[in-house]
Every structure is written in C-alpha cells, then in structure tokens.
Amino acid sequence: MKFIYICILFYLVVLPDMLAQSVGSISGSVTQQSSTKPLEFSTLMLIKSTDSSLVKGAVADAAGAYLFERIPAGSYRVSAQQVGYVKAYSDLITIDDAHQTVQLPPIRLAEETKKLAELTVTARKPFIEQQVDRTVVNVENSVVSAGNTLLEVLEKAPGVTVDQQNEAIKVRGKGGVIVEIDGKRSYLSTQELMNLLRNTPSDNVEKIEVITNPSAKYDAAGNSGIINIRFKKNKNFGTNGTVTVGAGQTLQPNGRGRMTSSLTLNHRVGQVNLFGNYSYGNYTNFNRNDIFRRIPYNGQVTYFDQRSSRVSQSLNHNFKAGIDWSLSKKTTLGALVSGFVENERQPSGISNADILNEQRAVTRRFTTGNTIKANLTNLNYNLNAKHLFNDKGHELSADVDYVTYDGQSRNFLGTQFFTPDGAVSGRPDSVRNNMPSAIQILVGKVDYAYPMGKGKWETGLKASRVESDNNLTFETKADAWVVDQTRSNRFIYTENISAAYLNYSRPLSRKTQFQAGLRLEHTNSVGNSVTLADVRSRNYTNLFPSLFITQQLDSSNALSFNYSRRIDRPNYQNLNPFIFFLDPFTYQQGNPNLRPQFTNSFQLTHTFKQAFITTLAYSRVVDAIIDEVPRQIAAENKTFVTSENIDHQDNLSLTLSFPLPVTKWWNMQTNVSAFYNKYKTFYNNELITLQQTSWNAYTSQNFTLNKTLTVEVSGYYNGAGVYGFYQMRPQGALSLGIQKQVWDKKGRFSLNMNDLFWTNHFTGKAQFQDIDFQVKSFWQSRVIRASFTYRFGNQNVKGIRQRNTGADELKSRMKGGS
C-alpha cells in the first residue's frame, strides 16, 4: 500500500505544480490562401525547430481549428498539409514561463499547381489517419522518418504505450498485443521483437497500422489488438544482425539464476532475402504454495495444513530460418522453418503436510517428494505467396502450414507417512506416470482484397486439421511396478475447422467511417478415450459478425463503437486427462469434455486529443472456460483442480488511459481501470453466483537523463477481486530499469529489477458448499537482470517479412513453447 500512497501524494501535490510550470498550449487554424475558407480536417504536426523531430500530431476540426496542449518548454514550428495543397509552416514559436499560451495566425495553404502536359498529381497522405477499425501512422515522407528508429515512431502512435525497460508494448492500456510486419505475425520473443523495432530505421517504413478491434478477416478466436508495420519496397543490399546476451538472479530466499542469449541475421542480395535467428535460455525457477483446507464428511471435519516448494530447471532452444524471393515488384514467394526444443526437470519438489482432526490436533503427517521431467519439440514449416494487382489494395495471398509437437512427460511421486511425534508409519506410497504426446497441425488459407468505389471488399477461405495423441500410463509400486488400469488412458483428439469470411468497409461521410463483416466457421471434433471406450463427437457451425463505426465529433473528440462475437476453444493440454500430483491428496487433472466458450463484446471508446482514451466495455462469455475449478472427494480427503465450463461470465469495465509529459525529460503513462465481474453456474446441482467490483492501476515514469541514458520506474496495483470460484486479495509490484546506449547507439546495456519489495504474490480462498480452503503462492518475481545488445552490419537492409501463418490460432492453444 505504500506504493499507492506515494502515487496519490505525487498526483495531488507534486504533479500539478510541475505541470503548471513546464507546459503550455498552441492553437490556431488552417485556411485556403485564396479565399481564407477554412480547410477542415487538415493534418497538423508540431515539430521541434532545432532538429525537425516530431512532438505530436493533430487533425483540424470542421472549422479548420486545431489545438496542441501540454507542450513542454522549447522552440517549435507547426506544419499543415492537406491533399491537393502545398504544405506550409508557421513562424517560430517559443513556449516558456512568459509564453505559456500561444495563439497563432491562420496557416494558409496554396493549391497545388498541375502541369496539364504531364498529367501527374502527387499528394502526400496525412501523418495520422483515423480509420473505422484502426489508426494509421503514415511514416513515409514525413519528418518522423528522419534519423529515428521504428520503436521511436511507434511511441508516437495514438493509444500505443512502449515500455522499454520491461520490454512490453500495450495498446490502449492492454497487453498481449500481436505485432505483424507486412501483414505477417512476428513469432520473435518479446526481447527479440523489441530489438528488431529498436534497431530498424524508420526510413524503411511506409506506415504503421494500430488495429484495436480485429475484423472478420482474422480468426474468430481471441480479441487482442494488432500493430501492423508496413515496410517500403526498397533495394538496399547487404547483411545485418543483432546479438544479445543476458543474465539474471532472483532475490528471494533460495534465489536462482538464469541466462539468455540470441542471434539474429538478415542478408539481402538481388531479389532474395535470407534471414534466421537462434536463442537460448537457461532458467531455474522456484515456486512455493501454502494450502490450508477444511474437509467435512459424515458429520466430522478434517483439516490439511500443507507447505510445498518446487525448484525446476528449463533449457530452451528457439530457431528460425527462411527465405523471401521477389519474383517482381508485385509478387513474392516465401518459405520458413522454425521451432523450439524445451527440456524441463524438477529435481527437488517437496511437500510437507499435517492432517488434523476437528480439535485441530495433528493425527498424521506425511512428506511427498516429486520429480518431473518433460521434453517438448516443435517444428513449423510454412510456404507462402503474395501478389499485388495494383497499389490500391487489390491483392491475393496464400499460406500453407505444417506444425508438429512431440512431447514426453514423466512424473514420480514418493510419499512417506509419520505419526504425530515424527515416527515412520507404514511403508512408502510410490506412484509414477508416463505420457508421450504428439500433435500434428495442417493448415491452408487464401485471402483476397478488392477495392470498389469508395469501399473495399475482403474475403477468404481457411481449412485446418489437428490430430493429438496422448497415451497416459499410470503405475503403482508395492513389491514391483504395476500398471493401474483404472487411472491409465489413451486419449486421441482430432479437430477439423473450415472457415470463410466476407468483410466490407467504406466512409459514410467525411466524419463517419463504417465496417461490417461476417465470418463462418464449421468445427468437427472427436475426443476418443481409447482405454475407457468413450468417444465424444462435436459438430457445429457458428457465425461471427463484427461491426465498427467511428464518428469524428470535432478536432479534439472522436467516438467509436464496435461489436464482435468471438470463440475460444480449449487448450490441447486442458483436454488431456493427464494428472499432475502435488501429493497423494492434492492433484490437477485435465478435462476431455471441455466445450468452447463464446463471447459477445460491446465497446464504446472516446478519444480526446488522440491521447486521452476512455473506454466503456461490456462482454458476456457463455460456457466460459475456468481453469483450476476445485473438486473434492471427501470420503478420501482428496482435493483436485481441473478446467470446466461454467454457465456464463459477465464483465463490465471502465478504462482511462492518458499520457502526461511532465517536463522535456520526464514522461508519464497511466492506465486506471474499474471493473465488475460476475460468474454464474451450477455446482453439484446448486446455483452459485460469485461477483465483485474491483480496480487496478498501472503507471510508468520515464526519465531521459541524456541522449544515451534513460531510467524508468513503473508499478501496478490490483485490488481485491474474484476469478471463477476464487476470491483474491490485492497484489502489486514496483520495478526499476536503467538503459545506456553506447558505440553510436549500436550497443545497449540494460539493468532491470522487477518487484523490488516482493509484493507480487497470490493470496486467495474458495468457500462454498463443501469447498473451504485458502492458498498462498510465491514465485521468483523479484529478479535483477542485466543484458547487452549489439547490432552490426548494414542497418538499412530491409527487415525480414514476418509471417502471419495460417496456424497462428491453433498454435496459441499450446501452453508450452517459447
């Protein structure tokens, strides 16, 4: 709570005084030079007079008026432009203590003259375009592309937050953003992606598209925001690359270390572009759980007081190699192979527990040792083609993907029981299980876009097939290991999905944009528990409509509404009946009977000055998939968790996101959300409703000490809330990061410390019917990390064309991996 009090004190006392002394405003209007008639919706850019770097963009209203607020002290100019007119600049502007409010005379634009003999008219697009389902930042031919990096340009996009210290990108305060390059999704790690953006010159970029609400063109699964970076078609040749090495150490008791390294290479010669990357990670993780539970049965109560800890080591190898071949300026063929190898073992899992009677006296004790070994290998193969019929968006693209996952999981559990005074009681209880698993995914898709008049039609087809085979063998040991047929099972899952979509977009007026789409998906799945002779088949067809409307109210205010219906299918591991034991009385189990969940989402967003964003959203999830639903076998004193579908979940939220440029060297980004969650379902034939209103906040303070040294302090706080059947206590964390650029910004040192005071842990409880237990979970969230990144070679070589392969949504349902 100290962190919250400090933030409140800062906002109420320190910040208002600093803002009053350090920022000002600039206003004016744009007119025609010949008639002084207002030029509505002109594009304005506020630039520094010293180096012409962009400070902020704006769009004039219907009267040609504009306003820049919260401008730090300094010297500036305002540029104005509109299609068909010559770009013009204002006189020099100074913001200081004596000039905090500046009213400029009208900026008058002259019409472009056209030579009839040449019949050529050249017009530049505005820097910022607000379209119906996305915001477009036109980087090409703008002052932004002069000497900046792609990451620096992305920071200026409305609604985008770049957290460089923690290597994260958010859109309108939400994480989990998908980054695409030339319409192809990037599967780089977060750090590798940030390095790519940080080391790519913006001169190579045509535009950046921020898609807050994916249309029917995208898979109906999920609802994450998308940032699509479109590169220019250039002819730069040569080789470049980036190498990164890093190490970390946890600061909790029994702290553990970790190491990471990566190498990225890109080589372009003629019409061929070769690229590849490799990364290695060695992580040692620690986790502790304290569980206290109460089990009523036949008029008596038994208590369990359990304390468990696990140390695991994970070795990861990730790789990618590919080729792009430009047959012409309009046609490109590509091939890609990528994958990872993940080895994890848990050499020292230990659980100690006391069993108590109704008077809280210990009746029995036991200690469980647990050893887990898991190996997972993934290979992805992709062939793709793209053809542009013209430069107006008329294009055809196709992808074919083949993906394999091969895994092996082994789990050994040995338990020794003791009397209350510590004497050994009985012989040890030993069990083990072994589960090889194999998943194969085959996907093909084709997309076609056709502009017609003022609108644009998009359509496409997609087909996929998934085969998953899991063979669980469960053994117990008396004098020798014996297979337990009652707990062994082979589970085979197949799934076929066919999809088609149609999407249409067009402006209804100069202020109103419209887009509507419809996606059809047919799913046929079969879950076969071979050992139990239990076959579950599902065959269903669903429609997924989407609607987007954006209204520009004036130069400062815009209002947008969107609706979409989405589907989320279960993860393959959740469908697997594999059992993970904590001890003989506590375990986790998969559920082959899980159904997909369906979400209807409504969202109303108000944007002020393209920076202050307020969003009101409501969603209802039917058949919501809830992880770790508690179940109890009271007669055996056993408690386990599994994934289940509940009747429905309602969510109502209000989110406010706003940046605050405190000074020239200090910037702040803050997101505050209030939300109401309600879960309703039947549990053991009894209706249960869980609900709670909560809030969370995130703030980051970025300090630019000089041209090469930056510092960031960030923190978050989550209020008490409810998730599924659990009531959660508040949690939060404060983090610190430092970065230093060296060698003409080709090298970068980073030092980060997350969760300084080790406050990021989970405390919750579940109390209903016969379920009554409390959980405390601790993990190594307090970590100090150091890394060094160096980029080499010709940095003007065009970046690799990342793939948004047809298997994206299917691969995301794998819990393991990079």
mmCIF file with all atom_site columns, N, CA and C in Angstrom, residues 331-372:
data_model
loop_
_atom_site.group_PDB
_atom_site.id
_atom_site.type_symbol
_atom_site.label_atom_id
_atom_site.label_alt_id
_atom_site.label_comp_id
_atom_site.label_asym_id
_atom_site.label_entity_id
_atom_site.label_seq_id
_atom_site.pdbx_PDB_ins_code
_atom_site.Cartn_x
_atom_site.Cartn_y
_atom_site.Cartn_z
_atom_site.occupancy
_atom_site.B_iso_or_equiv
_atom_site.pdbx_formal_charge
_atom_site.auth_seq_id
_atom_site.auth_comp_id
_atom_site.auth_asym_id
_atom_site.auth_atom_id
_atom_site.pdbx_PDB_model_num
ATOM 1   N N  . THR A 1 331 ? 5.035   -9.506  -56.812 1.00 0.00 ? 331 THR A N  1
ATOM 2   C CA . THR A 1 331 ? 4.864   -10.913 -56.455 1.00 0.00 ? 331 THR A CA 1
ATOM 3   C C  . THR A 1 331 ? 6.033   -11.396 -55.604 1.00 0.00 ? 331 THR A C  1
ATOM 4   N N  . THR A 1 332 ? 5.714   -12.018 -54.468 1.00 0.00 ? 332 THR A N  1
ATOM 5   C CA . THR A 1 332 ? 6.731   -12.529 -53.553 1.00 0.00 ? 332 THR A CA 1
ATOM 6   C C  . THR A 1 332 ? 6.366   -13.935 -53.120 1.00 0.00 ? 332 THR A C  1
ATOM 7   N N  . LEU A 1 333 ? 7.362   -14.837 -53.152 1.00 0.00 ? 333 LEU A N  1
ATOM 8   C CA . LEU A 1 333 ? 7.233   -16.188 -52.624 1.00 0.00 ? 333 LEU A CA 1
ATOM 9   C C  . LEU A 1 333 ? 8.126   -16.322 -51.398 1.00 0.00 ? 333 LEU A C  1
ATOM 10  N N  . GLY A 1 334 ? 7.709   -17.151 -50.454 1.00 0.00 ? 334 GLY A N  1
ATOM 11  C CA . GLY A 1 334 ? 8.496   -17.314 -49.241 1.00 0.00 ? 334 GLY A CA 1
ATOM 12  C C  . GLY A 1 334 ? 8.390   -18.703 -48.669 1.00 0.00 ? 334 GLY A C  1
ATOM 13  N N  . ALA A 1 335 ? 9.419   -19.066 -47.881 1.00 0.00 ? 335 ALA A N  1
ATOM 14  C CA . ALA A 1 335 ? 9.433   -20.336 -47.164 1.00 0.00 ? 335 ALA A CA 1
ATOM 15  C C  . ALA A 1 335 ? 10.047  -20.101 -45.790 1.00 0.00 ? 335 ALA A C  1
ATOM 16  N N  . LEU A 1 336 ? 9.578   -20.864 -44.816 1.00 0.00 ? 336 LEU A N  1
ATOM 17  C CA . LEU A 1 336 ? 10.017  -20.640 -43.440 1.00 0.00 ? 336 LEU A CA 1
ATOM 18  C C  . LEU A 1 336 ? 10.010  -21.958 -42.686 1.00 0.00 ? 336 LEU A C  1
ATOM 19  N N  . VAL A 1 337 ? 11.043  -22.177 -41.879 1.00 0.00 ? 337 VAL A N  1
ATOM 20  C CA . VAL A 1 337 ? 11.072  -23.287 -40.942 1.00 0.00 ? 337 VAL A CA 1
ATOM 21  C C  . VAL A 1 337 ? 11.483  -22.721 -39.582 1.00 0.00 ? 337 VAL A C  1
ATOM 22  N N  . SER A 1 338 ? 10.770  -23.103 -38.540 1.00 0.00 ? 338 SER A N  1
ATOM 23  C CA . SER A 1 338 ? 11.064  -22.603 -37.208 1.00 0.00 ? 338 SER A CA 1
ATOM 24  C C  . SER A 1 338 ? 10.661  -23.642 -36.189 1.00 0.00 ? 338 SER A C  1
ATOM 25  N N  . GLY A 1 339 ? 11.049  -23.414 -34.936 1.00 0.00 ? 339 GLY A N  1
ATOM 26  C CA . GLY A 1 339 ? 10.675  -24.355 -33.896 1.00 0.00 ? 339 GLY A CA 1
ATOM 27  C C  . GLY A 1 339 ? 11.409  -24.093 -32.605 1.00 0.00 ? 339 GLY A C  1
ATOM 28  N N  . PHE A 1 340 ? 11.234  -25.006 -31.666 1.00 0.00 ? 340 PHE A N  1
ATOM 29  C CA . PHE A 1 340 ? 11.923  -24.898 -30.389 1.00 0.00 ? 340 PHE A CA 1
ATOM 30  C C  . PHE A 1 340 ? 12.067  -26.282 -29.779 1.00 0.00 ? 340 PHE A C  1
ATOM 31  N N  . VAL A 1 341 ? 13.038  -26.398 -28.884 1.00 0.00 ? 341 VAL A N  1
ATOM 32  C CA . VAL A 1 341 ? 13.243  -27.594 -28.070 1.00 0.00 ? 341 VAL A CA 1
ATOM 33  C C  . VAL A 1 341 ? 13.243  -27.144 -26.621 1.00 0.00 ? 341 VAL A C  1
ATOM 34  N N  . GLU A 1 342 ? 12.377  -27.731 -25.823 1.00 0.00 ? 342 GLU A N  1
ATOM 35  C CA . GLU A 1 342 ? 12.222  -27.315 -24.429 1.00 0.00 ? 342 GLU A CA 1
ATOM 36  C C  . GLU A 1 342 ? 12.374  -28.528 -23.526 1.00 0.00 ? 342 GLU A C  1
ATOM 37  N N  . ASN A 1 343 ? 13.337  -28.448 -22.609 1.00 0.00 ? 343 ASN A N  1
ATOM 38  C CA . ASN A 1 343 ? 13.576  -29.527 -21.649 1.00 0.00 ? 343 ASN A CA 1
ATOM 39  C C  . ASN A 1 343 ? 13.394  -28.972 -20.246 1.00 0.00 ? 343 ASN A C  1
ATOM 40  N N  . GLU A 1 344 ? 12.550  -29.610 -19.469 1.00 0.00 ? 344 GLU A N  1
ATOM 41  C CA . GLU A 1 344 ? 12.294  -29.134 -18.111 1.00 0.00 ? 344 GLU A CA 1
ATOM 42  C C  . GLU A 1 344 ? 12.342  -30.307 -17.150 1.00 0.00 ? 344 GLU A C  1
ATOM 43  N N  . ARG A 1 345 ? 12.996  -30.076 -16.014 1.00 0.00 ? 345 ARG A N  1
ATOM 44  C CA . ARG A 1 345 ? 13.002  -31.105 -14.989 1.00 0.00 ? 345 ARG A CA 1
ATOM 45  C C  . ARG A 1 345 ? 12.878  -30.453 -13.618 1.00 0.00 ? 345 ARG A C  1
ATOM 46  N N  . GLN A 1 346 ? 12.262  -31.171 -12.717 1.00 0.00 ? 346 GLN A N  1
ATOM 47  C CA . GLN A 1 346 ? 12.036  -30.668 -11.363 1.00 0.00 ? 346 GLN A CA 1
ATOM 48  C C  . GLN A 1 346 ? 12.695  -31.646 -10.396 1.00 0.00 ? 346 GLN A C  1
ATOM 49  N N  . PRO A 1 347 ? 13.937  -31.390 -10.021 1.00 0.00 ? 347 PRO A N  1
ATOM 50  C CA . PRO A 1 347 ? 14.672  -32.386 -9.243  1.00 0.00 ? 347 PRO A CA 1
ATOM 51  C C  . PRO A 1 347 ? 14.337  -32.374 -7.757  1.00 0.00 ? 347 PRO A C  1
ATOM 52  N N  . SER A 1 348 ? 13.679  -31.344 -7.240  1.00 0.00 ? 348 SER A N  1
ATOM 53  C CA . SER A 1 348 ? 13.563  -31.244 -5.786  1.00 0.00 ? 348 SER A CA 1
ATOM 54  C C  . SER A 1 348 ? 12.213  -30.712 -5.328  1.00 0.00 ? 348 SER A C  1
ATOM 55  N N  . GLY A 1 349 ? 11.114  -31.232 -5.906  1.00 0.00 ? 349 GLY A N  1
ATOM 56  C CA . GLY A 1 349 ? 9.813   -30.849 -5.402  1.00 0.00 ? 349 GLY A CA 1
ATOM 57  C C  . GLY A 1 349 ? 9.523   -31.551 -4.081  1.00 0.00 ? 349 GLY A C  1
ATOM 58  N N  . ILE A 1 350 ? 9.075   -30.815 -3.092  1.00 0.00 ? 350 ILE A N  1
ATOM 59  C CA . ILE A 1 350 ? 8.847   -31.390 -1.776  1.00 0.00 ? 350 ILE A CA 1
ATOM 60  C C  . ILE A 1 350 ? 7.575   -30.801 -1.182  1.00 0.00 ? 350 ILE A C  1
ATOM 61  N N  . SER A 1 351 ? 6.775   -31.649 -0.518  1.00 0.00 ? 351 SER A N  1
ATOM 62  C CA . SER A 1 351 ? 5.542   -31.198 0.110   1.00 0.00 ? 351 SER A CA 1
ATOM 63  C C  . SER A 1 351 ? 5.450   -31.819 1.499   1.00 0.00 ? 351 SER A C  1
ATOM 64  N N  . ASN A 1 352 ? 5.257   -30.975 2.513   1.00 0.00 ? 352 ASN A N  1
ATOM 65  C CA . ASN A 1 352 ? 5.071   -31.428 3.894   1.00 0.00 ? 352 ASN A CA 1
ATOM 66  C C  . ASN A 1 352 ? 3.667   -31.046 4.336   1.00 0.00 ? 352 ASN A C  1
ATOM 67  N N  . ALA A 1 353 ? 2.972   -31.979 4.980   1.00 0.00 ? 353 ALA A N  1
ATOM 68  C CA . ALA A 1 353 ? 1.590   -31.720 5.362   1.00 0.00 ? 353 ALA A CA 1
ATOM 69  C C  . ALA A 1 353 ? 1.276   -32.341 6.717   1.00 0.00 ? 353 ALA A C  1
ATOM 70  N N  . ASP A 1 354 ? 0.421   -31.644 7.450   1.00 0.00 ? 354 ASP A N  1
ATOM 71  C CA . ASP A 1 354 ? -0.137  -32.155 8.700   1.00 0.00 ? 354 ASP A CA 1
ATOM 72  C C  . ASP A 1 354 ? -1.628  -32.398 8.497   1.00 0.00 ? 354 ASP A C  1
ATOM 73  N N  . ILE A 1 355 ? -2.111  -33.551 8.957   1.00 0.00 ? 355 ILE A N  1
ATOM 74  C CA . ILE A 1 355 ? -3.540  -33.849 8.948   1.00 0.00 ? 355 ILE A CA 1
ATOM 75  C C  . ILE A 1 355 ? -4.053  -33.676 10.379  1.00 0.00 ? 355 ILE A C  1
ATOM 76  N N  . LEU A 1 356 ? -5.084  -32.846 10.550  1.00 0.00 ? 356 LEU A N  1
ATOM 77  C CA . LEU A 1 356 ? -5.587  -32.506 11.865  1.00 0.00 ? 356 LEU A CA 1
ATOM 78  C C  . LEU A 1 356 ? -7.046  -32.920 12.003  1.00 0.00 ? 356 LEU A C  1
ATOM 79  N N  . ASN A 1 357 ? -7.459  -33.202 13.247  1.00 0.00 ? 357 ASN A N  1
ATOM 80  C CA . ASN A 1 357 ? -8.858  -33.545 13.499  1.00 0.00 ? 357 ASN A CA 1
ATOM 81  C C  . ASN A 1 357 ? -9.672  -32.295 13.789  1.00 0.00 ? 357 ASN A C  1
ATOM 82  N N  . GLU A 1 358 ? -10.921 -32.499 14.210  1.00 0.00 ? 358 GLU A N  1
ATOM 83  C CA . GLU A 1 358 ? -11.835 -31.380 14.422  1.00 0.00 ? 358 GLU A CA 1
ATOM 84  C C  . GLU A 1 358 ? -11.358 -30.438 15.524  1.00 0.00 ? 358 GLU A C  1
ATOM 85  N N  . GLN A 1 359 ? -10.535 -30.944 16.460  1.00 0.00 ? 359 GLN A N  1
ATOM 86  C CA . GLN A 1 359 ? -9.999  -30.121 17.541  1.00 0.00 ? 359 GLN A CA 1
ATOM 87  C C  . GLN A 1 359 ? -8.663  -29.483 17.168  1.00 0.00 ? 359 GLN A C  1
ATOM 88  N N  . ARG A 1 360 ? -8.288  -29.574 15.910  1.00 0.00 ? 360 ARG A N  1
ATOM 89  C CA . ARG A 1 360 ? -7.045  -29.026 15.371  1.00 0.00 ? 360 ARG A CA 1
ATOM 90  C C  . ARG A 1 360 ? -5.801  -29.707 15.959  1.00 0.00 ? 360 ARG A C  1
ATOM 91  N N  . ALA A 1 361 ? -5.939  -30.952 16.376  1.00 0.00 ? 361 ALA A N  1
ATOM 92  C CA . ALA A 1 361 ? -4.795  -31.726 16.853  1.00 0.00 ? 361 ALA A CA 1
ATOM 93  C C  . ALA A 1 361 ? -4.261  -32.590 15.708  1.00 0.00 ? 361 ALA A C  1
ATOM 94  N N  . VAL A 1 362 ? -2.931  -32.674 15.572  1.00 0.00 ? 362 VAL A N  1
ATOM 95  C CA . VAL A 1 362 ? -2.315  -33.441 14.496  1.00 0.00 ? 362 VAL A CA 1
ATOM 96  C C  . VAL A 1 362 ? -2.543  -34.929 14.728  1.00 0.00 ? 362 VAL A C  1
ATOM 97  N N  . THR A 1 363 ? -3.084  -35.611 13.723  1.00 0.00 ? 363 THR A N  1
ATOM 98  C CA . THR A 1 363 ? -3.305  -37.050 13.794  1.00 0.00 ? 363 THR A CA 1
ATOM 99  C C  . THR A 1 363 ? -2.336  -37.829 12.905  1.00 0.00 ? 363 THR A C  1
ATOM 100 N N  . ARG A 1 364 ? -1.773  -37.149 11.897  1.00 0.00 ? 364 ARG A N  1
ATOM 101 C CA . ARG A 1 364 ? -0.895  -37.826 10.949  1.00 0.00 ? 364 ARG A CA 1
ATOM 102 C C  . ARG A 1 364 ? -0.079  -36.785 10.189  1.00 0.00 ? 364 ARG A C  1
ATOM 103 N N  . ARG A 1 365 ? 1.108   -37.145 9.784   1.00 0.00 ? 365 ARG A N  1
ATOM 104 C CA . ARG A 1 365 ? 1.950   -36.277 8.971   1.00 0.00 ? 365 ARG A CA 1
ATOM 105 C C  . ARG A 1 365 ? 2.459   -37.071 7.768   1.00 0.00 ? 365 ARG A C  1
ATOM 106 N N  . PHE A 1 366 ? 2.762   -36.351 6.688   1.00 0.00 ? 366 PHE A N  1
ATOM 107 C CA . PHE A 1 366 ? 3.398   -37.023 5.557   1.00 0.00 ? 366 PHE A CA 1
ATOM 108 C C  . PHE A 1 366 ? 4.273   -36.044 4.780   1.00 0.00 ? 366 PHE A C  1
ATOM 109 N N  . THR A 1 367 ? 5.253   -36.609 4.107   1.00 0.00 ? 367 THR A N  1
ATOM 110 C CA . THR A 1 367 ? 6.168   -35.853 3.256   1.00 0.00 ? 367 THR A CA 1
ATOM 111 C C  . THR A 1 367 ? 6.188   -36.497 1.878   1.00 0.00 ? 367 THR A C  1
ATOM 112 N N  . THR A 1 368 ? 6.017   -35.670 0.850   1.00 0.00 ? 368 THR A N  1
ATOM 113 C CA . THR A 1 368 ? 5.977   -36.162 -0.528  1.00 0.00 ? 368 THR A CA 1
ATOM 114 C C  . THR A 1 368 ? 7.103   -35.546 -1.336  1.00 0.00 ? 368 THR A C  1
ATOM 115 N N  . GLY A 1 369 ? 7.882   -36.395 -1.996  1.00 0.00 ? 369 GLY A N  1
ATOM 116 C CA . GLY A 1 369 ? 8.892   -35.938 -2.948  1.00 0.00 ? 369 GLY A CA 1
ATOM 117 C C  . GLY A 1 369 ? 8.387   -36.140 -4.360  1.00 0.00 ? 369 GLY A C  1
ATOM 118 N N  . ASN A 1 370 ? 8.595   -35.166 -5.204  1.00 0.00 ? 370 ASN A N  1
ATOM 119 C CA . ASN A 1 370 ? 8.022   -35.209 -6.552  1.00 0.00 ? 370 ASN A CA 1
ATOM 120 C C  . ASN A 1 370 ? 9.103   -34.875 -7.560  1.00 0.00 ? 370 ASN A C  1
ATOM 121 N N  . THR A 1 371 ? 9.284   -35.722 -8.551  1.00 0.00 ? 371 THR A N  1
ATOM 122 C CA . THR A 1 371 ? 10.259  -35.475 -9.626  1.00 0.00 ? 371 THR A CA 1
ATOM 123 C C  . THR A 1 371 ? 9.524   -35.492 -10.964 1.00 0.00 ? 371 THR A C  1
ATOM 124 N N  . ILE A 1 372 ? 9.720   -34.436 -11.742 1.00 0.00 ? 372 ILE A N  1
ATOM 125 C CA . ILE A 1 372 ? 9.061   -34.300 -13.043 1.00 0.00 ? 372 ILE A CA 1
ATOM 126 C C  . ILE A 1 372 ? 10.118  -34.059 -14.118 1.00 0.00 ? 372 ILE A C  1
#
